[in-house]
Coordinates of C-alpha atoms (C1' of nucleotides) in Angstrom, one line a residue:
Chain A
M857 CA -7.2 16.9 -13.2
E858 CA -7.9 15.4 -16.6
V859 CA -6.7 11.8 -17.1
Y860 CA -6.2 10.1 -20.4
F861 CA -6.9 6.4 -20.0
Q862 CA -7.3 3.3 -22.0
L863 CA -9.2 0.2 -20.9
I864 CA -7.4 -3.0 -21.8
K865 CA -9.3 -6.2 -22.2
D866 CA -7.3 -8.4 -24.5
A867 CA -3.9 -9.8 -24.9
E868 CA -2.9 -7.8 -27.9
A869 CA -3.9 -4.5 -26.4
L870 CA -2.0 -5.4 -23.2
R871 CA 1.1 -6.3 -25.1
K872 CA 1.1 -3.0 -26.9
A873 CA 0.4 -1.0 -23.7
C874 CA 3.2 -2.8 -21.8
E875 CA 5.6 -2.1 -24.7
E876 CA 4.8 1.6 -24.1
L877 CA 5.0 1.4 -20.3
E878 CA 8.4 -0.3 -20.5
K879 CA 9.8 3.0 -21.7
Y880 CA 9.1 4.7 -18.4
E881 CA 11.1 4.6 -15.2
V882 CA 8.3 5.8 -12.9
L883 CA 4.8 4.3 -12.9
G884 CA 1.8 5.1 -10.8
F885 CA 0.3 1.8 -9.6
D886 CA -3.1 0.9 -8.2
V887 CA -5.5 -1.9 -8.2
E888 CA -9.2 -2.3 -7.7
T889 CA -10.6 -5.3 -6.0
T890 CA -14.0 -6.8 -4.9
S891 CA -12.8 -7.2 -1.3
L892 CA -10.1 -6.1 1.1
D893 CA -8.8 -9.6 1.6
P894 CA -7.0 -11.2 -1.3
Y895 CA -8.1 -14.6 -0.1
D896 CA -11.8 -13.9 -0.6
G897 CA -12.1 -11.4 -3.4
E898 CA -11.3 -10.8 -7.0
L899 CA -8.7 -8.6 -8.5
R900 CA -10.6 -6.6 -11.0
L901 CA -8.3 -3.8 -12.3
V902 CA -4.7 -3.0 -12.4
Q903 CA -3.8 0.5 -13.3
L904 CA -0.4 1.8 -14.4
A905 CA 0.1 5.5 -15.0
T906 CA 2.8 7.4 -16.6
A907 CA 3.7 11.1 -16.7
H908 CA 1.3 13.6 -18.2
N909 CA -1.8 11.9 -16.7
K910 CA -1.8 8.9 -18.9
A911 CA -3.0 5.6 -17.5
Q912 CA -3.5 2.1 -18.7
V913 CA -6.4 0.4 -17.0
I914 CA -6.2 -3.4 -17.3
D915 CA -9.4 -5.4 -16.8
I916 CA -8.1 -8.6 -15.1
K917 CA -11.5 -10.1 -15.3
A918 CA -10.9 -10.3 -19.1
F919 CA -7.9 -12.6 -18.5
P920 CA -9.2 -15.9 -17.0
N921 CA -7.0 -17.8 -14.5
A922 CA -4.9 -14.6 -14.2
K923 CA -2.3 -16.2 -11.9
T924 CA -1.1 -18.5 -14.6
N925 CA -2.5 -16.8 -17.7
P926 CA 0.5 -16.3 -20.2
D927 CA -1.3 -13.3 -21.8
L928 CA -0.5 -11.4 -18.6
E929 CA 3.2 -12.0 -18.8
P930 CA 4.0 -8.5 -20.1
L931 CA 2.2 -7.0 -17.1
R932 CA 4.1 -9.3 -14.7
K933 CA 7.3 -8.3 -16.3
I934 CA 6.7 -4.6 -15.7
L935 CA 5.5 -5.1 -12.2
A936 CA 8.5 -7.3 -11.3
S937 CA 11.0 -5.1 -13.0
K938 CA 13.6 -3.2 -10.9
H939 CA 14.0 -0.7 -13.6
S940 CA 10.7 1.1 -13.1
I941 CA 9.5 2.4 -9.8
K942 CA 6.0 1.4 -8.9
I943 CA 4.4 4.1 -6.9
A944 CA 1.4 3.1 -4.8
H945 CA -0.4 4.4 -1.8
N946 CA -0.2 1.7 0.8
A947 CA 1.7 -0.5 -1.6
K948 CA 1.1 -3.4 0.8
F949 CA -2.4 -3.7 -0.6
D950 CA -1.5 -3.5 -4.3
T951 CA 1.6 -5.7 -4.1
K952 CA -0.3 -8.3 -2.0
W953 CA -3.0 -8.7 -4.5
S954 CA -0.5 -8.8 -7.3
K955 CA 1.4 -11.5 -5.7
H956 CA -1.6 -13.6 -4.8
H957 CA -3.7 -13.1 -8.0
L958 CA -1.1 -12.4 -10.7
G959 CA 1.8 -14.5 -9.2
V960 CA 4.2 -11.6 -9.3
E961 CA 6.4 -9.9 -6.7
T962 CA 6.5 -6.2 -7.3
G963 CA 10.0 -4.9 -7.8
N964 CA 11.1 -1.4 -6.8
V965 CA 8.3 0.1 -4.7
F966 CA 7.7 3.7 -3.7
D967 CA 4.9 3.9 -1.1
T968 CA 3.3 7.3 -0.6
Y969 CA 1.6 6.1 2.5
L970 CA 4.9 5.1 4.2
A971 CA 6.5 8.2 2.8
S972 CA 3.8 10.4 4.4
Q973 CA 4.3 8.6 7.7
L974 CA 8.0 9.2 7.6
I975 CA 7.7 12.8 6.7
S976 CA 5.1 13.5 9.4
A977 CA 7.6 12.0 11.9
G978 CA 5.0 10.9 14.3
E979 CA 2.9 14.0 14.4
Q980 CA -0.3 13.0 16.0
D981 CA -2.8 15.0 14.0
R982 CA -1.6 14.0 10.6
R983 CA -3.7 11.5 8.7
H984 CA -2.3 9.4 5.8
S985 CA -5.3 8.4 3.6
L986 CA -4.7 9.1 -0.1
A987 CA -7.3 11.8 -0.1
E988 CA -5.6 13.7 2.8
V989 CA -2.1 13.1 1.6
A990 CA -3.0 14.4 -1.9
I991 CA -4.4 17.6 -0.4
F992 CA -1.5 18.0 1.9
F993 CA 1.3 17.5 -0.6
I994 CA -0.1 18.7 -3.9
G995 CA -3.3 20.4 -3.0
Q996 CA -5.3 18.0 -5.1
E997 CA -8.9 17.1 -4.2
L998 CA -9.8 13.4 -4.8
D999 CA -13.2 12.0 -5.2
K1000 CA -13.2 8.6 -3.4
T1001 CA -16.9 7.9 -3.8
Q1002 CA -16.2 5.1 -6.4
Q1003 CA -13.9 3.3 -4.0
I1004 CA -16.7 1.3 -2.5
S1005 CA -18.6 0.8 -5.8
D1006 CA -19.2 -2.7 -7.2
W1007 CA -16.0 -3.7 -8.9
N1008 CA -17.5 -7.0 -10.0
A1009 CA -20.1 -5.9 -12.4
E1010 CA -19.9 -4.2 -15.8
L1011 CA -17.6 -1.1 -15.2
S1012 CA -19.0 2.4 -15.6
T1013 CA -16.9 5.2 -17.2
E1014 CA -16.9 6.9 -13.8
Q1015 CA -15.3 3.8 -12.2
I1016 CA -12.6 3.5 -14.9
E1017 CA -11.8 7.1 -14.7
Y1018 CA -11.6 7.0 -10.9
A1019 CA -9.3 4.0 -11.1
A1020 CA -7.1 5.8 -13.7
K1021 CA -6.9 8.9 -11.6
D1022 CA -5.8 7.1 -8.5
A1023 CA -2.8 5.7 -10.4
A1024 CA -2.1 8.9 -12.3
I1025 CA -1.9 11.1 -9.2
M1026 CA 0.9 9.0 -7.8
I1027 CA 3.3 10.6 -10.2
P1028 CA 3.1 14.2 -9.1
L1029 CA 2.6 13.1 -5.5
R1030 CA 5.9 11.2 -5.5
E1031 CA 7.7 14.1 -7.1
K1032 CA 6.7 16.3 -4.2
M1033 CA 7.4 13.7 -1.6
V1034 CA 10.9 13.0 -3.0
E1035 CA 11.6 16.6 -2.5
K1036 CA 10.4 16.5 1.1
L1037 CA 12.3 13.3 1.8
K1038 CA 15.4 14.9 0.5
Q1039 CA 14.9 18.0 2.5
D1040 CA 14.4 16.1 5.7
E1041 CA 17.2 13.6 5.0
L1042 CA 14.8 10.7 5.0
E1043 CA 15.8 9.1 1.7
N1044 CA 17.7 6.3 3.4
V1045 CA 15.0 5.3 5.7
A1046 CA 12.5 5.6 2.9
D1047 CA 14.4 3.1 0.8
L1048 CA 14.7 0.8 3.9
E1049 CA 10.9 0.9 4.3
F1050 CA 10.0 0.6 0.6
N1051 CA 12.2 -2.5 0.4
C1052 CA 10.3 -4.2 3.3
V1053 CA 6.9 -4.0 1.7
V1054 CA 7.2 -7.1 -0.4
P1055 CA 8.8 -9.3 2.4
I1056 CA 6.0 -8.3 4.7
I1057 CA 3.1 -9.0 2.3
A1058 CA 4.8 -12.4 1.5
M1059 CA 4.7 -13.1 5.2
E1060 CA 1.1 -12.1 5.5
L1061 CA 0.1 -14.3 2.6
T1062 CA 2.0 -17.2 4.0
G1063 CA 0.5 -16.9 7.5
I1064 CA 1.5 -18.9 10.5
F1065 CA 0.3 -22.4 11.4
L1066 CA -1.5 -22.8 14.7
D1067 CA -2.2 -26.3 15.9
K1068 CA -5.9 -26.1 16.8
N1069 CA -5.9 -29.2 18.9
R1070 CA -3.0 -28.2 21.0
W1071 CA -4.5 -24.8 21.5
N1072 CA -7.8 -26.3 22.6
E1073 CA -6.1 -28.7 25.0
Q1074 CA -4.3 -25.8 26.6
L1075 CA -7.5 -23.8 26.7
D1076 CA -9.4 -26.7 28.4
K1077 CA -6.9 -26.7 31.2
I1078 CA -7.2 -22.9 31.6
K1079 CA -11.0 -23.1 31.5
K1080 CA -11.1 -25.6 34.3
L1081 CA -8.7 -23.6 36.3
Q1082 CA -10.7 -20.4 35.7
I1083 CA -13.9 -22.0 37.0
K1084 CA -12.1 -23.3 40.1
L1085 CA -10.5 -19.9 40.8
A1086 CA -13.6 -17.9 40.2
D1087 CA -15.5 -20.1 42.6
E1088 CA -13.0 -19.8 45.3
L1089 CA -12.6 -16.1 44.8
Q1090 CA -16.3 -15.7 44.8
D1091 CA -16.4 -17.5 48.2
S1092 CA -13.7 -15.4 49.7
L1093 CA -15.2 -12.2 48.5
S1094 CA -18.8 -12.8 49.3
A1095 CA -18.1 -12.2 53.0
G1096 CA -17.2 -8.6 52.0
V1097 CA -20.3 -8.0 49.9
A1098 CA -22.9 -5.8 51.6
Q1099 CA -25.8 -7.8 50.3
A1100 CA -24.4 -11.1 51.4
S1101 CA -27.2 -13.3 52.7
L1102 CA -27.4 -16.4 54.8
F1103 CA -29.0 -18.3 51.9
G1104 CA -26.1 -18.1 49.5
R1105 CA -23.2 -16.1 48.2
A1106 CA -23.8 -12.7 46.8
E1107 CA -22.2 -13.1 43.4
I1108 CA -20.2 -10.2 42.2
N1109 CA -18.6 -9.5 38.8
L1110 CA -15.0 -10.6 39.3
D1111 CA -13.9 -8.6 36.3
S1112 CA -15.2 -5.3 37.7
Q1113 CA -12.5 -3.4 39.5
T1114 CA -15.0 -1.4 41.4
Q1115 CA -17.0 -4.4 42.7
V1116 CA -13.9 -6.4 43.6
S1117 CA -12.3 -3.4 45.2
D1118 CA -15.4 -2.6 47.3
A1119 CA -15.6 -6.2 48.4
L1120 CA -11.9 -6.3 49.4
K1121 CA -12.3 -3.1 51.4
N1122 CA -15.2 -4.6 53.3
L1123 CA -12.9 -7.5 54.1
G1124 CA -10.5 -5.1 55.7
V1125 CA -7.9 -5.1 53.0
P1126 CA -6.2 -1.7 52.7
M1127 CA -6.9 -1.1 49.1
P1128 CA -4.9 1.2 47.0
D1129 CA -6.5 3.5 44.4
S1130 CA -5.9 1.2 41.6
T1131 CA -6.1 -2.6 41.6
R1132 CA -3.3 -3.1 39.1
H1133 CA -1.0 -6.0 39.6
W1134 CA 2.0 -4.0 40.8
E1135 CA -0.2 -2.3 43.4
L1136 CA -1.7 -5.5 44.7
Q1137 CA 1.4 -7.6 44.6
P1138 CA 2.8 -6.3 47.8
L1139 CA -0.4 -7.2 49.6
A1140 CA -0.5 -10.8 48.3
A1141 CA 1.7 -12.1 51.1
D1142 CA -0.5 -10.8 53.9
Y1143 CA -3.9 -11.4 52.2
P1144 CA -4.4 -14.7 50.6
V1145 CA -7.5 -13.4 48.9
I1146 CA -5.3 -10.9 47.0
A1147 CA -3.0 -13.7 45.8
K1148 CA -6.1 -15.5 44.6
L1149 CA -7.4 -12.5 42.8
L1150 CA -4.1 -12.0 41.0
E1151 CA -4.1 -15.7 40.0
Y1152 CA -7.6 -15.4 38.7
R1153 CA -6.8 -12.3 36.7
S1154 CA -3.9 -13.9 35.0
V1155 CA -6.0 -16.9 34.1
Q1156 CA -8.9 -14.7 33.0
K1157 CA -6.5 -12.7 30.8
S1158 CA -5.3 -15.9 29.1
L1159 CA -8.9 -17.0 28.5
T1160 CA -10.1 -13.7 27.1
S1161 CA -7.1 -12.6 25.1
F1162 CA -5.6 -15.9 24.1
G1163 CA -8.6 -18.2 23.9
D1164 CA -11.1 -19.2 21.3
N1165 CA -10.9 -15.7 19.8
I1166 CA -7.5 -16.6 18.3
L1167 CA -8.8 -19.7 16.6
E1168 CA -11.4 -17.6 14.8
F1169 CA -8.5 -16.0 12.8
I1170 CA -7.6 -19.3 11.2
K1171 CA -8.5 -18.8 7.6
S1172 CA -10.5 -21.7 6.1
E1173 CA -8.8 -21.4 2.7
T1174 CA -5.3 -22.0 4.1
G1175 CA -5.8 -23.3 7.6
R1176 CA -3.4 -20.7 8.8
I1177 CA -3.5 -17.3 10.6
H1178 CA -2.9 -14.3 8.4
A1179 CA -2.4 -11.4 10.8
D1180 CA -2.2 -7.8 9.7
F1181 CA 1.2 -6.1 10.2
R1182 CA 1.5 -2.3 10.2
Q1183 CA 4.9 -1.6 8.8
I1184 CA 5.3 1.7 10.6
G1185 CA 3.2 0.8 13.6
A1186 CA 4.9 3.1 16.1
A1187 CA 6.5 6.5 15.7
T1188 CA 9.8 4.9 16.6
G1189 CA 9.6 2.8 13.4
R1190 CA 8.6 -0.5 15.1
M1191 CA 6.0 -2.6 13.4
S1192 CA 2.7 -3.4 15.1
C1193 CA 0.4 -6.3 14.4
N1194 CA -3.2 -7.0 14.8
K1195 CA -6.1 -9.5 14.0
P1196 CA -4.6 -11.2 15.9
N1197 CA -1.5 -9.5 17.5
L1198 CA 1.1 -12.2 17.0
Q1199 CA 3.6 -9.9 18.9
Q1200 CA 1.8 -10.4 22.2
I1201 CA 1.4 -14.2 22.3
P1202 CA 2.4 -15.2 25.9
H1203 CA 6.0 -16.2 26.1
G1204 CA 5.2 -19.4 27.9
D1205 CA 5.9 -22.7 26.0
E1206 CA 2.3 -23.9 26.6
Y1207 CA 1.1 -21.1 24.2
R1208 CA 4.0 -20.8 21.8
R1209 CA 4.4 -24.5 21.1
C1210 CA 0.9 -24.4 19.5
F1211 CA 2.5 -22.3 16.7
R1212 CA 4.5 -24.8 14.7
G1213 CA 5.7 -25.8 11.3
E1214 CA 2.9 -27.4 9.2
N1215 CA 3.2 -31.0 7.8
G1216 CA 6.6 -31.7 9.4
R1217 CA 8.1 -28.4 8.3
K1218 CA 10.6 -26.8 10.7
L1219 CA 10.6 -23.3 12.2
I1220 CA 13.8 -21.2 12.3
I1221 CA 13.6 -19.0 15.3
A1222 CA 16.2 -16.2 15.3
D1223 CA 16.4 -13.3 17.6
Y1224 CA 18.9 -10.6 18.1
S1225 CA 20.7 -10.9 21.4
Q1226 CA 20.5 -7.6 23.5
I1227 CA 20.2 -5.6 20.3
E1228 CA 19.0 -2.4 22.0
L1229 CA 21.9 -2.5 24.5
R1230 CA 24.4 -3.1 21.7
I1231 CA 23.0 -0.1 19.8
L1232 CA 23.3 1.9 23.0
A1233 CA 26.9 0.8 23.4
D1234 CA 27.6 1.8 19.8
F1235 CA 25.9 5.2 20.1
S1236 CA 27.5 6.1 23.4
D1237 CA 31.0 4.8 22.5
D1238 CA 31.5 3.9 26.2
D1239 CA 34.6 1.8 26.5
N1240 CA 33.5 -0.2 29.5
F1241 CA 30.0 -0.9 28.1
I1242 CA 31.6 -1.9 24.8
E1243 CA 34.1 -4.1 26.6
A1244 CA 31.2 -5.9 28.3
F1245 CA 29.9 -7.1 25.0
E1246 CA 33.3 -7.9 23.4
S1247 CA 34.0 -10.8 25.7
G1248 CA 30.8 -12.5 24.6
A1249 CA 30.1 -13.7 28.1
D1250 CA 27.0 -13.0 30.2
F1251 CA 26.5 -9.3 29.7
H1252 CA 24.5 -8.6 32.8
A1253 CA 27.0 -10.4 35.0
I1254 CA 29.8 -8.5 33.5
T1255 CA 28.2 -5.2 34.0
A1256 CA 27.4 -6.2 37.5
S1257 CA 31.1 -7.0 38.1
Q1258 CA 32.1 -3.7 36.6
V1259 CA 29.6 -1.7 38.6
F1260 CA 30.2 -3.5 41.9
G1261 CA 33.9 -3.7 41.3
I1262 CA 34.2 -7.5 41.7
S1263 CA 35.2 -10.4 39.5
A1264 CA 32.6 -11.9 37.3
E1265 CA 32.6 -15.2 39.2
N1266 CA 31.8 -13.5 42.4
V1267 CA 28.7 -11.7 41.1
S1268 CA 25.7 -12.8 43.1
A1269 CA 22.3 -13.5 41.5
E1270 CA 21.0 -10.4 43.2
Q1271 CA 23.8 -8.2 41.9
R1272 CA 23.2 -9.5 38.4
S1273 CA 19.6 -8.8 38.7
F1274 CA 20.2 -5.2 39.7
A1275 CA 22.5 -4.7 36.8
K1276 CA 20.1 -6.3 34.4
R1277 CA 17.2 -4.1 35.5
L1278 CA 19.4 -1.0 35.2
N1279 CA 20.8 -2.1 31.8
F1280 CA 17.2 -2.4 30.5
G1281 CA 16.0 0.6 32.4
V1282 CA 18.5 3.1 31.0
V1283 CA 17.2 2.4 27.5
Y1284 CA 13.9 3.9 28.6
G1285 CA 15.4 6.7 30.7
I1286 CA 14.7 5.2 34.1
G1287 CA 14.9 7.4 37.2
A1288 CA 16.0 6.4 40.7
Q1289 CA 12.4 6.5 42.0
R1290 CA 11.2 4.0 39.5
F1291 CA 14.3 1.8 39.9
A1292 CA 13.7 1.8 43.7
L1293 CA 10.1 0.8 43.2
M1294 CA 10.9 -2.1 41.0
T1295 CA 13.8 -3.5 42.9
G1296 CA 12.4 -2.8 46.4
V1297 CA 15.4 -0.8 47.6
S1298 CA 15.1 2.7 49.0
V1299 CA 15.3 5.7 46.7
K1300 CA 18.6 6.5 48.4
E1301 CA 20.0 3.1 47.7
A1302 CA 18.7 3.3 44.1
E1303 CA 20.4 6.7 43.7
N1304 CA 23.6 5.3 45.0
M1305 CA 23.5 2.3 42.7
M1306 CA 22.7 4.5 39.7
R1307 CA 25.6 6.8 40.6
R1308 CA 27.9 3.8 40.6
Y1309 CA 26.5 2.6 37.4
F1310 CA 27.0 5.9 35.6
G1311 CA 30.3 6.3 37.3
T1312 CA 31.4 3.1 35.6
Y1313 CA 29.9 4.1 32.3
T1314 CA 30.6 7.8 32.1
K1315 CA 30.4 8.1 28.4
L1316 CA 27.1 6.3 28.5
D1317 CA 25.9 8.8 31.0
S1318 CA 26.9 11.8 29.0
Y1319 CA 25.4 10.2 25.8
L1320 CA 22.1 9.8 27.5
R1321 CA 22.1 13.4 28.9
E1322 CA 23.0 14.7 25.4
A1323 CA 20.2 12.6 23.8
G1324 CA 17.8 14.1 26.3
Q1325 CA 19.0 17.7 25.8
N1326 CA 19.2 17.3 22.1
I1327 CA 15.5 16.5 21.6
V1328 CA 14.5 19.4 23.9
K1329 CA 16.6 21.8 21.9
N1330 CA 15.8 20.6 18.4
Q1331 CA 12.4 19.0 19.0
V1332 CA 13.6 16.1 16.9
A1333 CA 15.2 12.7 17.5
R1334 CA 16.6 10.4 14.9
T1335 CA 17.6 6.8 14.4
A1336 CA 20.8 5.6 12.7
T1337 CA 19.0 5.5 9.3
G1338 CA 17.7 9.0 9.8
R1339 CA 14.2 8.0 10.8
M1340 CA 12.7 11.0 12.6
L1341 CA 10.5 11.8 15.5
R1342 CA 9.2 15.3 16.0
L1343 CA 8.0 16.5 19.3
R1344 CA 6.3 19.7 20.2
I1345 CA 7.4 20.5 23.8
P1346 CA 5.6 23.2 25.6
E1347 CA 8.0 25.6 27.2
N1348 CA 8.4 25.6 31.0
D1349 CA 6.4 22.5 31.3
Y1350 CA 8.8 20.5 33.3
K1351 CA 6.9 17.2 33.1
A1352 CA 6.6 17.5 29.4
I1353 CA 10.3 18.2 29.2
A1354 CA 11.2 15.2 31.4
S1355 CA 8.9 13.1 29.2
A1356 CA 10.5 14.4 26.0
K1357 CA 13.9 13.6 27.3
R1358 CA 12.9 10.0 27.8
Y1359 CA 11.6 9.9 24.2
G1360 CA 14.9 11.4 23.1
I1361 CA 16.7 8.6 24.8
N1362 CA 14.5 5.8 23.8
M1363 CA 13.4 6.6 20.3
P1364 CA 16.8 6.4 18.6
I1365 CA 17.6 3.1 20.3
Q1366 CA 14.2 1.4 19.8
G1367 CA 14.0 2.9 16.3
T1368 CA 17.5 1.8 15.2
S1369 CA 16.6 -1.7 16.4
A1370 CA 13.6 -1.5 14.1
D1371 CA 15.8 -0.2 11.3
I1372 CA 18.1 -3.1 11.6
L1373 CA 15.3 -5.6 11.7
K1374 CA 13.8 -4.1 8.6
R1375 CA 17.1 -4.2 6.8
A1376 CA 17.4 -7.9 7.8
L1377 CA 13.9 -8.6 6.3
R1378 CA 15.0 -7.4 2.9
L1379 CA 18.3 -9.3 3.0
L1380 CA 16.5 -12.4 4.2
H1381 CA 13.9 -12.1 1.5
N1382 CA 16.6 -12.0 -1.1
G1383 CA 18.4 -14.8 0.6
I1384 CA 15.6 -17.3 0.5
V1385 CA 14.4 -16.8 -3.1
G1386 CA 13.9 -20.2 -4.7
T1387 CA 14.0 -22.1 -1.4
S1388 CA 11.1 -23.6 0.6
A1389 CA 11.6 -21.0 3.4
R1390 CA 8.8 -18.6 4.2
L1391 CA 8.8 -15.8 6.7
V1392 CA 6.0 -16.4 9.2
N1393 CA 6.4 -13.9 12.1
I1394 CA 8.3 -10.9 13.3
V1395 CA 8.4 -9.8 16.9
H1396 CA 10.5 -6.6 17.1
D1397 CA 13.9 -8.4 17.5
E1398 CA 12.9 -11.9 16.4
I1399 CA 12.3 -13.4 13.0
V1400 CA 10.5 -16.7 12.6
V1401 CA 10.8 -18.6 9.3
E1402 CA 9.1 -21.9 8.3
T1403 CA 11.0 -24.2 6.0
D1404 CA 11.1 -27.8 4.7
A1405 CA 13.0 -30.0 7.2
N1406 CA 15.7 -31.0 4.7
E1407 CA 16.6 -27.4 4.1
A1408 CA 16.4 -26.2 7.7
E1409 CA 20.2 -26.2 8.4
N1410 CA 20.9 -24.2 5.4
I1411 CA 18.0 -21.7 5.9
A1412 CA 19.1 -21.2 9.5
L1413 CA 22.5 -20.1 8.2
I1414 CA 20.9 -17.7 5.7
V1415 CA 18.6 -16.2 8.4
E1416 CA 21.5 -15.7 10.8
K1417 CA 23.7 -14.2 8.1
A1418 CA 21.0 -11.8 7.0
M1419 CA 20.4 -10.6 10.5
V1420 CA 24.0 -10.2 11.4
A1421 CA 24.8 -8.4 8.2
A1422 CA 21.9 -6.0 8.8
G1423 CA 23.2 -5.3 12.3
N1424 CA 26.8 -4.8 11.2
E1425 CA 25.7 -2.2 8.6
I1426 CA 24.7 0.0 11.5
V1427 CA 26.4 -1.2 14.7
K1428 CA 30.2 -1.0 14.2
K1429 CA 31.7 -0.9 17.7
V1430 CA 30.2 -4.1 19.2
P1431 CA 29.6 -7.5 17.7
I1432 CA 26.1 -8.4 16.7
K1433 CA 24.9 -11.7 18.0
V1434 CA 21.9 -13.6 16.8
D1435 CA 20.5 -16.7 18.5
V1436 CA 19.2 -19.2 16.0
K1437 CA 17.2 -22.3 16.7
I1438 CA 15.7 -25.0 14.5
A1439 CA 12.6 -26.3 16.1
D1440 CA 9.3 -28.0 15.4
E1441 CA 7.5 -25.4 17.5
W1442 CA 7.8 -21.7 18.3
A1443 CA 9.2 -22.3 21.7
K1444 CA 12.5 -21.4 23.2
Chain B
dT1220 C1' -27.6 2.4 23.7
dA1221 C1' -23.6 2.8 20.7
dG1222 C1' -19.2 4.5 20.9
dA1223 C1' -15.6 6.6 23.8
dA1224 C1' -12.8 6.4 27.7
dT1225 C1' -10.6 3.9 31.3
dC1226 C1' -8.4 0.1 33.4
dG1227 C1' -5.6 -3.6 33.2
dC1228 C1' -2.2 -6.8 31.0
dC1229 C1' 0.1 -9.4 27.1
dA1230 C1' 4.5 -8.8 24.1
dC1231 C1' 9.4 -6.6 23.2
Chain C
dA410 C1' 3.4 9.3 33.5
dA411 C1' 3.9 4.3 38.1
dA412 C1' 8.9 10.0 37.2
dC413 C1' 10.4 3.5 32.0
dG414 C1' 9.7 3.4 26.1
dT415 C1' 6.5 1.1 22.0
dG416 C1' 2.2 -1.3 20.8
dG417 C1' -3.0 -4.3 20.7
dC418 C1' -6.9 -5.8 23.0
dG419 C1' -10.8 -7.3 26.2
dA420 C1' -14.1 -6.0 29.9
dT421 C1' -16.2 -2.5 32.4
dT422 C1' -17.7 2.1 32.9
dC423 C1' -18.7 6.6 31.3
dT424 C1' -21.0 9.7 28.1
dA425 C1' -23.7 12.0 24.5

DNA sequence: TAGAATCGCCAC
DNA sequence: AAACGTGGCGATTCTA
């Protein structure tokens, strides 16, 4: 592929180039940087390509103080414009650098990386690097050897040409992808995803504030407890260690399942094959050493997963944590998060209160109430299930009253708990066996209870069966926006079929929940323009926003409105409820 | 001995 | 596959 490019190094050339670029509605977009992290690298090049393999390569280094340099205004205007589509592969990268180093929010994004993920619909063996996507969709080989070259020094012709090509290839790639998206009816979900890129990069750039001192205080407590528990556990277990001597304890590695398990066996504990919590829990009552072990494990987990390691993610430049979100992190459409994973911070206040608004700012904590169950009610069109939501009262208590045929006031805590576990369980395609195990009733009783449950919610029952059968028949499941999951189910493999049915049940529900949240992100982003509010975290059905205290009340309303509106676009038969809290800390 | 696989556990 | 779904991640254990 031959690319015609022009290197731009001064204001006049940029003005002319942008004048030309403004005529196009579709632009290939790419940047070259000296680092992967916008907080500790330089933005070197911005490339914008048009049809017929033409590309403008802008040397940002030639424009000092790029973020405020008025000479770059024509470029900012084009990037921000909603009239031209900016196509990038993993637009998160390019838009993030543009926002941080050029001070511009990219308008109208098409992301070939996200598009590739959507089209592949969760197929395991598909990769989504630009090189592989280019081959797969347009049979184009890409030479990526320049990607890791030195983008700080004097640029070679090879580097400039490489940079130009990466932008130019976006044009034919998008054309092919648009065709595929249309074929697979993925245009809606693609727009939904593309519109989330900028809200998410804004969140990552903002980061979240973690109170280091509070975290350390909490950590000190845990560390002391860990030492005490480890010592006691070591004492109890040493009696069961073969090499135990009269002159002292035989120390074992308390984090080794094999060593701990062996020691426990020698103490006469009837050890199951695995030493997982749910296996050991039943033994805890009879064997104090097991209870001690479980307590140690929980403390050890806190220490290793939620200890000093988290503090290392605080970026010195901002004093905040800038985690990395994967927009399509799961095949269902859910996001995932790492470095660190802000979606798995323990729910306990002692941890969450360490995440707070900085300098007296407030946090708006907003989460969808029972969103997955509401989606299920909507999908199944089950009158009783829908009715349970319409009253607005305690959902699990109402379902308990319906299932057990009693008035809501007479529902016991135990009955409510049964109903609650079933309500959540059905979303995953729970079976009687599993339900029995987790509630402690016999399989027979579990079966009876499930019969009553589905007898009460007959349409829910038939919906779930259909969802299961549907994926087996079509090898495809979809969410409300059309997001797709493909499964290859081997014939006559009953376990695989049973598993696929659970996917068929769960994916549309979990995925629609993700759809709604992503729609809310965009509405929210639009709603807080020009305010002090900044998105700081997203946890599947929860959005956390940081804002100046004087604006908090107003921002809370905006957040709630955005989330409710997003839900109402998809869920029609039941009300959408969002719980909103204004707080100093990320705690319930 | 480095990287992969496994176990186990945190979140929703 | 815990016969309940989606992730990330740390420590240990296995493997080439």
